[in-house]
CSV table of C-alpha atoms in Angstrom, one decimal:
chain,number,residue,atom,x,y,z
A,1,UNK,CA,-16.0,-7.6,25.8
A,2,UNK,CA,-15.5,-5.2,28.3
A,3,UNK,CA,-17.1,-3.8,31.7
A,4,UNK,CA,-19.5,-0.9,30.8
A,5,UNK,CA,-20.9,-0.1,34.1
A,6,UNK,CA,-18.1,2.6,34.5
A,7,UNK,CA,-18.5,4.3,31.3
A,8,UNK,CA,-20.2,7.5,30.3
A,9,UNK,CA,-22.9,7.9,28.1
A,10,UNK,CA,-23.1,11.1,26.3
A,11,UNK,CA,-25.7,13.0,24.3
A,12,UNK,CA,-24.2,13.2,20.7
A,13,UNK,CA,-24.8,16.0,18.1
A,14,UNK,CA,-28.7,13.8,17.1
A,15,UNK,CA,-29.6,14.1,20.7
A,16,UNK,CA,-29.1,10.7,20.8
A,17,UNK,CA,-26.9,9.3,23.7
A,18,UNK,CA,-23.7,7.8,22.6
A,19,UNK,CA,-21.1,5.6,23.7
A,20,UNK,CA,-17.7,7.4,23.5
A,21,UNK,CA,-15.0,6.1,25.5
A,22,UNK,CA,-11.7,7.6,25.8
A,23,UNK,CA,-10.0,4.4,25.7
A,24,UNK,CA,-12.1,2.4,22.7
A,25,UNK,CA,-9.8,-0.4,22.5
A,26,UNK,CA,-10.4,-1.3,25.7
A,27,UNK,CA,-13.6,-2.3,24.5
A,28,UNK,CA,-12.6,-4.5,21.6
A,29,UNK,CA,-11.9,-8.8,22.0
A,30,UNK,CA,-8.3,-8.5,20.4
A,31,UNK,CA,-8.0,-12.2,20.6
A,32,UNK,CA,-11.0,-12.7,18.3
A,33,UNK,CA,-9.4,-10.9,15.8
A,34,UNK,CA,-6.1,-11.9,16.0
A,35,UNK,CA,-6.0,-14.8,13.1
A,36,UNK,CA,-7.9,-12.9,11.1
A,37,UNK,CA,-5.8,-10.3,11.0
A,38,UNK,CA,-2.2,-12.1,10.8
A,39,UNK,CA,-3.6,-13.4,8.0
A,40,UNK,CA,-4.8,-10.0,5.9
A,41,UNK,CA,-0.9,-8.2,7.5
A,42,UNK,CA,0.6,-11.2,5.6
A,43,UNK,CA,-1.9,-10.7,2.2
A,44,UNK,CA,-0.9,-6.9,2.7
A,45,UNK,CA,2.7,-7.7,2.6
A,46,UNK,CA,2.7,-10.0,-0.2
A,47,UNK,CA,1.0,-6.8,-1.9
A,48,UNK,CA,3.4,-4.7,-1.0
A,49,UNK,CA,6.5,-6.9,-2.3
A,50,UNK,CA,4.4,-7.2,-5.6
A,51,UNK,CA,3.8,-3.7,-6.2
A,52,UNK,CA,7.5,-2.5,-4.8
A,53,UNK,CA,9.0,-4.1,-7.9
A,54,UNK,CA,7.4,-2.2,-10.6
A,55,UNK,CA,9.1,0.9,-11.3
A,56,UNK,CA,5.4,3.0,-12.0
A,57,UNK,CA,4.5,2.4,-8.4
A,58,UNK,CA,3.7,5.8,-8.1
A,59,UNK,CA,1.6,6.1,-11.0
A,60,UNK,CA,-0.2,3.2,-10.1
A,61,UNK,CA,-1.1,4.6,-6.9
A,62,UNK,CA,-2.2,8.0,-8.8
A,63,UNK,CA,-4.6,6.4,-10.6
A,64,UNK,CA,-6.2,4.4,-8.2
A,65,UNK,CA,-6.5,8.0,-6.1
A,66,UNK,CA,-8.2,9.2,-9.3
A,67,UNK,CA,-10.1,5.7,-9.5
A,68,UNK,CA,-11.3,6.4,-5.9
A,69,UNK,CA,-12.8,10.3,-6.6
A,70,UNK,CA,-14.7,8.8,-8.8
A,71,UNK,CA,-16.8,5.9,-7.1
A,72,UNK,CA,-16.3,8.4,-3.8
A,73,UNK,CA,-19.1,11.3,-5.9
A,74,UNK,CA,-20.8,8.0,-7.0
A,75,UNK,CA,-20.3,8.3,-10.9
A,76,UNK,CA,-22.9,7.1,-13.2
A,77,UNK,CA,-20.3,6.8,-15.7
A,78,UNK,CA,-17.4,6.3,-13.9
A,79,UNK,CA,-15.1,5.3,-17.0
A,80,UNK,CA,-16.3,8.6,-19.1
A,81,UNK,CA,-15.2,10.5,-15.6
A,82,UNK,CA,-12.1,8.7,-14.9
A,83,UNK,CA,-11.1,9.4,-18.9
A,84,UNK,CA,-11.8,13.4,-18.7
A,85,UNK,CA,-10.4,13.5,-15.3
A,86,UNK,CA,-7.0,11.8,-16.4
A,87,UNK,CA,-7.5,13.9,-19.9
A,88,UNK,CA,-8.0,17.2,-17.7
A,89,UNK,CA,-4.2,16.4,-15.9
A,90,UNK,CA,-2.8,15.2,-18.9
A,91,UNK,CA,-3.6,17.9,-21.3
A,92,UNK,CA,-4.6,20.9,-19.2
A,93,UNK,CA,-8.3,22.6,-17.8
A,94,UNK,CA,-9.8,22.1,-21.9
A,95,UNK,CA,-11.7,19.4,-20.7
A,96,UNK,CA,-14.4,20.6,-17.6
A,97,UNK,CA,-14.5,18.3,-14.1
A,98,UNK,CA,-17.2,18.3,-12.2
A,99,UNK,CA,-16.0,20.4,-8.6
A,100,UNK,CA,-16.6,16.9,-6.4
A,101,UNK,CA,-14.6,14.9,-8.5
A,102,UNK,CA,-11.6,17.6,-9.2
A,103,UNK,CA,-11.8,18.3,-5.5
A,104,UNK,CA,-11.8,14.7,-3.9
A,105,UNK,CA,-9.0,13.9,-6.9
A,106,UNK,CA,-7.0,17.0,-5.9
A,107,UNK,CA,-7.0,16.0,-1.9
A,108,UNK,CA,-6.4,12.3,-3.1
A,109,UNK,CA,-2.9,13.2,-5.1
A,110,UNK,CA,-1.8,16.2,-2.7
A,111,UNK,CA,-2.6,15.4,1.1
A,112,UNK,CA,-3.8,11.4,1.0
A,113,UNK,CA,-0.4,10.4,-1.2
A,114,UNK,CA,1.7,13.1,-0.1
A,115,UNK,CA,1.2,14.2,3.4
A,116,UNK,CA,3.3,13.7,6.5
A,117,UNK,CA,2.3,12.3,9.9
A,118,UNK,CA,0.9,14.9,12.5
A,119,UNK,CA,2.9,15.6,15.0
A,120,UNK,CA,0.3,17.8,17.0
A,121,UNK,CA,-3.2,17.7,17.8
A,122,UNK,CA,-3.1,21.2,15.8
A,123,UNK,CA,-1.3,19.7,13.1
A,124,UNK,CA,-4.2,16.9,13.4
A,125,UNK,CA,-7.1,18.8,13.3
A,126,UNK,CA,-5.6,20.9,10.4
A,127,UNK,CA,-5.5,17.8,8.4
A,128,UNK,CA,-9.0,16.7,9.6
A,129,UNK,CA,-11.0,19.8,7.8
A,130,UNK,CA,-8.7,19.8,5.1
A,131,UNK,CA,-10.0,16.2,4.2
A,132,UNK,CA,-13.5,17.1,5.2
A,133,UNK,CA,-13.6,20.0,2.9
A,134,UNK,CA,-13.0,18.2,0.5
A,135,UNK,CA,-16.9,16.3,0.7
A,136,UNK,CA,-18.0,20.7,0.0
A,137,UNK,CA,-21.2,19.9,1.2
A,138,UNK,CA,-20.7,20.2,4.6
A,139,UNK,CA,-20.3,23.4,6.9
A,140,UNK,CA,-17.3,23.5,8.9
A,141,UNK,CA,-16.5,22.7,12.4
A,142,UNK,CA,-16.1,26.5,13.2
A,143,UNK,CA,-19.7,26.7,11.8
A,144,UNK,CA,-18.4,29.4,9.0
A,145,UNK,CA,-19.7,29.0,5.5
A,146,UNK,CA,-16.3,30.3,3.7
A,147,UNK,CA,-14.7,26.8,3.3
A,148,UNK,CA,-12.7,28.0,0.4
A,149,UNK,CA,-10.5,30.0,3.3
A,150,UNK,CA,-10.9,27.9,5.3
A,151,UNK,CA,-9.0,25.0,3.0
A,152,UNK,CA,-6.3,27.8,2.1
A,153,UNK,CA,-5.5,27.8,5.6
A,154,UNK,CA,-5.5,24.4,6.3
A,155,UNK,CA,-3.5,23.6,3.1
A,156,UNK,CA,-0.6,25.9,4.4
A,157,UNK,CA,1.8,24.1,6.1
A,158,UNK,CA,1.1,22.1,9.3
A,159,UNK,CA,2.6,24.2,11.5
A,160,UNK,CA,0.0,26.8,13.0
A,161,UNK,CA,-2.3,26.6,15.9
A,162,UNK,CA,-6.6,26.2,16.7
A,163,UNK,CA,-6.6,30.1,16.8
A,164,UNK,CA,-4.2,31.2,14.1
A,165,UNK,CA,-6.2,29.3,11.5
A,166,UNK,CA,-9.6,30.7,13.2
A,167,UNK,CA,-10.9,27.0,13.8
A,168,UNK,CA,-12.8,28.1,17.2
A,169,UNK,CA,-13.7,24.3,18.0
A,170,UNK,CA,-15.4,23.6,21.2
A,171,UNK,CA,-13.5,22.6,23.8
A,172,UNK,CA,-15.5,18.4,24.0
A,173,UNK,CA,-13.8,18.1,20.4
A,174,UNK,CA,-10.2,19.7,20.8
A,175,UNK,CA,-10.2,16.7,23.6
A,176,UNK,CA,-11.3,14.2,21.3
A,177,UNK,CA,-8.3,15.1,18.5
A,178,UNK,CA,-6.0,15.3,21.0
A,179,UNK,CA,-6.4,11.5,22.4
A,180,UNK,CA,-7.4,10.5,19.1
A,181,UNK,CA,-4.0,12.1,17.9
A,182,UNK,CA,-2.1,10.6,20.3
A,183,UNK,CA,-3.8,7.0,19.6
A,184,UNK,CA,-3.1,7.3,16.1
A,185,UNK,CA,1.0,8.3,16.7
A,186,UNK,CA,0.9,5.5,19.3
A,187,UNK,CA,2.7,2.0,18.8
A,188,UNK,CA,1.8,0.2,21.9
A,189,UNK,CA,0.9,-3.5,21.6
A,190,UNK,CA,-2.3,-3.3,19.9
A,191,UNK,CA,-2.6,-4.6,16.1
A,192,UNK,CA,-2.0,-1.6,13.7
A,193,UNK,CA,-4.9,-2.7,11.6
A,194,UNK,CA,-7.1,-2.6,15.1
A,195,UNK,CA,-5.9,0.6,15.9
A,196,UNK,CA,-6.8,1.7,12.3
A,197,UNK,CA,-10.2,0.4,12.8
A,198,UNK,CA,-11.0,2.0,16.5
A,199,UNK,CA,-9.3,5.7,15.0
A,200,UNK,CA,-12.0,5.6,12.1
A,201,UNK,CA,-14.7,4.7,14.2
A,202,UNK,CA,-13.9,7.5,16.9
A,203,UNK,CA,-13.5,9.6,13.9
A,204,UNK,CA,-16.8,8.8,12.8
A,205,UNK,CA,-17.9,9.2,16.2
A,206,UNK,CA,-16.4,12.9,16.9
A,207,UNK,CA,-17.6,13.8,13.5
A,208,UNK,CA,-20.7,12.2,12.2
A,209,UNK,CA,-21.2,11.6,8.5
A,210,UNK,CA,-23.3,14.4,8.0
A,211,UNK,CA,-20.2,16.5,8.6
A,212,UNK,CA,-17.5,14.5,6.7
A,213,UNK,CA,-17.4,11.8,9.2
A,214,UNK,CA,-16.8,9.4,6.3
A,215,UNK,CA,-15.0,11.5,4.4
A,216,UNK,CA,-12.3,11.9,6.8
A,217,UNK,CA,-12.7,8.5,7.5
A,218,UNK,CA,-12.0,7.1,4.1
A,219,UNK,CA,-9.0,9.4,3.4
A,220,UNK,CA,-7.5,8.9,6.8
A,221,UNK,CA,-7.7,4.6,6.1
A,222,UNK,CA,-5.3,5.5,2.9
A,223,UNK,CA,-3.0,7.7,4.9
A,224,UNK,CA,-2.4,5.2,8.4
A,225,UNK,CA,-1.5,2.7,6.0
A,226,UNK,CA,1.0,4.4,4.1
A,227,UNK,CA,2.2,6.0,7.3
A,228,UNK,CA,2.5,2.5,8.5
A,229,UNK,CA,4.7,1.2,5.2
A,230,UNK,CA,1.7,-0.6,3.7
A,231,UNK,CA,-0.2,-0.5,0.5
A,232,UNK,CA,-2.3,3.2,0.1
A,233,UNK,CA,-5.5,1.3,0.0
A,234,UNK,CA,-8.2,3.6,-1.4
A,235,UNK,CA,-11.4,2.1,0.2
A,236,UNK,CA,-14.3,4.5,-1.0
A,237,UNK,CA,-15.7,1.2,-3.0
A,238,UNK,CA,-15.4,-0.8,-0.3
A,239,UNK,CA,-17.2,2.2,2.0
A,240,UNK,CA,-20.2,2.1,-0.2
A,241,UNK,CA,-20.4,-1.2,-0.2
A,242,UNK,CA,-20.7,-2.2,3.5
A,243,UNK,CA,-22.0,1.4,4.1
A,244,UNK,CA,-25.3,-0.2,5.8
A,245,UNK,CA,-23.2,-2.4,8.3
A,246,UNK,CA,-20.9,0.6,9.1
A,247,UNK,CA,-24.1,2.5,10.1
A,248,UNK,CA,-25.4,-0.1,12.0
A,249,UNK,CA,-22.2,-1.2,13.2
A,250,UNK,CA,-21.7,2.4,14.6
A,251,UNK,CA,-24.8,2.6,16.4
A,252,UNK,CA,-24.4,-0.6,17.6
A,253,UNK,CA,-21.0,0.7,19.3
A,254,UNK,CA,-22.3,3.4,20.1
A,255,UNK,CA,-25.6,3.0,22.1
A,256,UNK,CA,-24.2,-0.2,23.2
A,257,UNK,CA,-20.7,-0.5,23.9
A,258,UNK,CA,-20.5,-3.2,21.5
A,259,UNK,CA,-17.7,-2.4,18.7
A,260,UNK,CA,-16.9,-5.8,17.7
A,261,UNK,CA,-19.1,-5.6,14.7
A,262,UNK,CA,-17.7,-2.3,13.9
A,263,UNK,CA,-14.0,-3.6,13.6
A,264,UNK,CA,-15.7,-7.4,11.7
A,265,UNK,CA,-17.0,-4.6,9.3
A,266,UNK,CA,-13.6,-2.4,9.0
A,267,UNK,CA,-11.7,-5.6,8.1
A,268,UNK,CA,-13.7,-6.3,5.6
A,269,UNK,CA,-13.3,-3.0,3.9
A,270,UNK,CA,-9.7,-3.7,4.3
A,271,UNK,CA,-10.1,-7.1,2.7
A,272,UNK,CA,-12.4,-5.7,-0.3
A,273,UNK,CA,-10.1,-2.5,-1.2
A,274,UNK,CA,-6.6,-4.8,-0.7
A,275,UNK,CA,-8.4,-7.7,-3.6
A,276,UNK,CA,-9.5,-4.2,-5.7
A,277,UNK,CA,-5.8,-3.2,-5.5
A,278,UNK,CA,-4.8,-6.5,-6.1
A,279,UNK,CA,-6.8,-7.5,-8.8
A,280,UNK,CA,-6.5,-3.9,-10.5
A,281,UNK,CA,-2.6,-4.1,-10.8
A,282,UNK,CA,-2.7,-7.6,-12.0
A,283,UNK,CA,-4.8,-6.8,-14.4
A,284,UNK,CA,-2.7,-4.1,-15.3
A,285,UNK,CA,0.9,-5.3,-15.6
A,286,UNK,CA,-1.0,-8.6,-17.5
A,287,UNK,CA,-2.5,-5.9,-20.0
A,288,UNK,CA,1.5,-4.6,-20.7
A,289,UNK,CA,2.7,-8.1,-21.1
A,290,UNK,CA,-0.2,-8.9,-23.6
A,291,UNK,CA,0.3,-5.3,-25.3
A,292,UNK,CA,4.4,-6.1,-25.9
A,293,UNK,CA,3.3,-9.1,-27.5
A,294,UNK,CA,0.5,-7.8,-29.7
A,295,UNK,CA,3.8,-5.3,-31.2
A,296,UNK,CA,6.1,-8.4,-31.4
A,297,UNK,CA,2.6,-10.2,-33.1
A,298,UNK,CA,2.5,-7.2,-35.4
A,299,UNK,CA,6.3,-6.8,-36.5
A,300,UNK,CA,7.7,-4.3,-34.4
A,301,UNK,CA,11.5,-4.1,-34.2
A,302,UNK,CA,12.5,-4.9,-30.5
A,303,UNK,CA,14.2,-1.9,-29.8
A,304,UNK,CA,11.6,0.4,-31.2
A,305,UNK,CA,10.1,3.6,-29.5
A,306,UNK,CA,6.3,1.9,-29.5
A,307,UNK,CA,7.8,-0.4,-26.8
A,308,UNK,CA,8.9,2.3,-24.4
A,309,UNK,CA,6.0,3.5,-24.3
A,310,UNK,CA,3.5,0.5,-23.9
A,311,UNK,CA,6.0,-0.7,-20.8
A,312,UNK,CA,4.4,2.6,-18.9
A,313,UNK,CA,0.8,2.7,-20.9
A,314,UNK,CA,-0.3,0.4,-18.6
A,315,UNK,CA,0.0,2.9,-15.7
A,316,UNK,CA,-0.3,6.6,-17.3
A,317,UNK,CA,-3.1,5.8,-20.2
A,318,UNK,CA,-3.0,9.0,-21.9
A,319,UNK,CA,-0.6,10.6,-24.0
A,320,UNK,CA,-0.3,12.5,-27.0
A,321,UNK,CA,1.8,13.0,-29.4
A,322,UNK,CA,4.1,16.1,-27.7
A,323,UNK,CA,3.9,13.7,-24.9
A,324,UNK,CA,5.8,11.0,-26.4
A,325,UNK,CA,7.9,13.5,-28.2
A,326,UNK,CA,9.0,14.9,-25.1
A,327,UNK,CA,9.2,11.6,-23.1
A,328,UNK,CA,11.3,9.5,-26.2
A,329,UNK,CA,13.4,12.7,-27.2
A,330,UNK,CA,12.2,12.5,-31.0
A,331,UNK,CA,10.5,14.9,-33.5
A,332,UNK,CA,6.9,15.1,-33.5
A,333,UNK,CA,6.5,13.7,-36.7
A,334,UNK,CA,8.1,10.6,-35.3
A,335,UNK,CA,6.0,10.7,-32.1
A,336,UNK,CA,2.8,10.8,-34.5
A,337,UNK,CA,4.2,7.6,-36.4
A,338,UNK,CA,4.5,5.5,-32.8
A,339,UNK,CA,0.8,6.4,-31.5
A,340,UNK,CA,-0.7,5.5,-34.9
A,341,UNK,CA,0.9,2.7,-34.8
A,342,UNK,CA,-0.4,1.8,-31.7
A,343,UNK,CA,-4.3,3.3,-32.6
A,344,UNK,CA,-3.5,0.7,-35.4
A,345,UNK,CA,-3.2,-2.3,-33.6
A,346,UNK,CA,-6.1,-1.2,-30.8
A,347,UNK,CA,-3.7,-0.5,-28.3
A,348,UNK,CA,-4.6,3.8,-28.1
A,349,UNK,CA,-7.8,5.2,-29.6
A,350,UNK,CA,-8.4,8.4,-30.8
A,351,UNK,CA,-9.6,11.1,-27.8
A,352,UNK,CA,-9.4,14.2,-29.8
A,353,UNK,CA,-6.8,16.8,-31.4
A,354,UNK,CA,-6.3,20.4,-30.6
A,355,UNK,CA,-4.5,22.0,-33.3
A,356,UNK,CA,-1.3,19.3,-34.2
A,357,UNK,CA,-1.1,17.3,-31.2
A,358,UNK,CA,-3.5,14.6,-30.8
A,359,UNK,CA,-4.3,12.8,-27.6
A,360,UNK,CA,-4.8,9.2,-27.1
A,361,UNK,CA,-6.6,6.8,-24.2
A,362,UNK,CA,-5.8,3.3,-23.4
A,363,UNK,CA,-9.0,2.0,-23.4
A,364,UNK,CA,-8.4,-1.7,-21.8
A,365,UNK,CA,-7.3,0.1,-18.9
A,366,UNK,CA,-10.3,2.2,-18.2
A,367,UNK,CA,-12.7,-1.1,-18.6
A,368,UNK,CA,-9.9,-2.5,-15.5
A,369,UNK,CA,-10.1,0.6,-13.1
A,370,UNK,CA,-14.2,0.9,-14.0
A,371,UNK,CA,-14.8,-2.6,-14.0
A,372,UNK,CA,-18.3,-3.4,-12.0
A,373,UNK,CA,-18.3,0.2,-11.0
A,374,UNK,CA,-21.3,1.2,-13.1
């Protein structure tokens, strides 16, 4: 640990006094960290080589984005809501989404997946209230209670300035995004997960939970990995999991200098959401394996459509019957005859029919993506 005496203690928004160094990971024992995290780099790599050779990567990482909106509202019925919400893409707005789900599932699939490393402490802060938004509970760091033009703005491209976008921020926090900017764009010798760990917890620290601290926190974990070339870890179950260690953890850096626990805690997360992943695509890629076989069990030619289509079912569990027309180049009355084929062996069930095309789920993959979630 480090020297303290030097360092200024500040009131934070609470009134409470705060410890909020410029240089956090200053204040960290890197060396009692460092096996640990060689070890989790190399469990994240052997992920990564896994997951790079399956060609519905991608889709994979879309539903574990949808996955995560879920636990992130805290679902009581998380597979019902991860059904509709996949239905609701699938299909079109016929089935209704509740707004904290659609919008955390919208952020998740358009900025967490998608969006490009800051360049700016503009381009930062921009990306910051688009992911806080996102939580629509809070108000906004300009204090304005229009957040929905407030998220047009910041969904524009990242390219504007504090003023242009009307984000008056004070001048203590445009300080704070521009270090903490820099520290996230930085290389410098420090372990990337480290630096991952001390970023959240100054995020959490420049913008307490009550106004998105977590939020942000959760969707900027995804984003530094990916930026980095690793795994997009979604990590809200993993967040509400540990969620009274991070508090205390936090406090504990906060009043005391300590952040140690706070970085014990953050690996942890890392470790719980990298076995989810894990144990989520395993479970999916062993349910197509078992799926071709149930067909070969069941008498279906080798080279027929119905195989196609279980080889991606795994990974994009609803279709209907345009769908597979579309995707297999066939008639619909042949696209009909492959899902009921598969409804017939257990593979897709019924989720409902408008007018002549029917839509199907895959239920075995819901129960893997909702398993101990309820």
């Amino acid at each position: 640990m480090g020297n303290y005496s030097s360092v200024e203690f500040k009131p934070n928004r609470h009134g409470m006094t705060s410890f909020v160094p410029e240089e956090l990971s200053r204040y960290v024992d890197h060396c009692r960290f460092q096996t640990r995290i060689e070890k989790l780099i190399f469990a994240v790599g052997k992920c990564n080589a896994r997951l790079d050779k399956n060609p519905d990567l991608f889709q994979f990482y879309h539903l574990m984005s949808r996955r995560d909106a879920i636990i992130a509202t805290g679902s009581r019925v998380p597979s019902l809501d991860l059904l509709e919400l996949l239905v609701h893409e699938a299909d079109g707005p016929g089935v209704r989404i509740p707004q904290p789900i659609f919008r955390l599932a919208k952020q998740n699939g358009d900025i967490v997946l998608r969006a490009n490393r800051p360049e700016s402490a503009e381009d930062f802060l921009i990306l910051l209230e688009t992911m806080r938004l996102a939580d629509g509970d809070a108000t906004t760091m300009s204090g304005r209670e229009n957040s929905h033009q407030t998220n047009k703005r910041s969904a524009n491209r990242l390219s504007t300035t504090f003023d242009q976008i009307g984000l008056h921020v004070s001048a203590q926090i445009a300080e704070h995004v521009q270090s903490l900017a820099e520290f996230v764009n930085s290389g410098g010798q420090i372990s990337m997960l480290l630096r991952l760990a001390i970023a959240i917890a100054r995020i959490c620290t420049i913008f307490p939970c009550s106004i998105g601290g977590y939020t942000i926190g959760r969707s900027l974990t995804t984003m530094m990995l990916r930026w980095e070339g690793l795994a997009p870890l979604f990590v809200s179950r993993a967040f509400a999991k540990h969620a009274a260690s991070l508090e205390e953890a936090l406090q504990s850096g906060q009043m005391n200098g300590d952040w140690d626990l706070w970085c014990f805690t953050f690996l942890d997360i890392i470790e719980d959401s990298l076995l989810e992943t894990w144990t989520c695509f395993d479970g999916l890629e062993r349910l197509s394996s078992e799926w071709i076989e149930a067909l070969k069990a069941a008498g279906v030619h080798a080279h027929s459509s119905a195989f196609s289509i279980v080889r991606s079912l795994a990974f994009d569990p609803v279709v209907s019957a345009n769908s597979v027309a579309k995707r297999l180049d066939v008639s619909p009355q042949a696209a009909n005859k492959v899902v009921g084929n598969l409804a017939a062996i257990g593979i897709l069930r019924l989720y409902g029919e408008a007018g002549r095309n029917r839509s199907f789920f895959a239920p075995s993959v819901l129960a893997i993506l909702s398993e101990g979630e309820a």
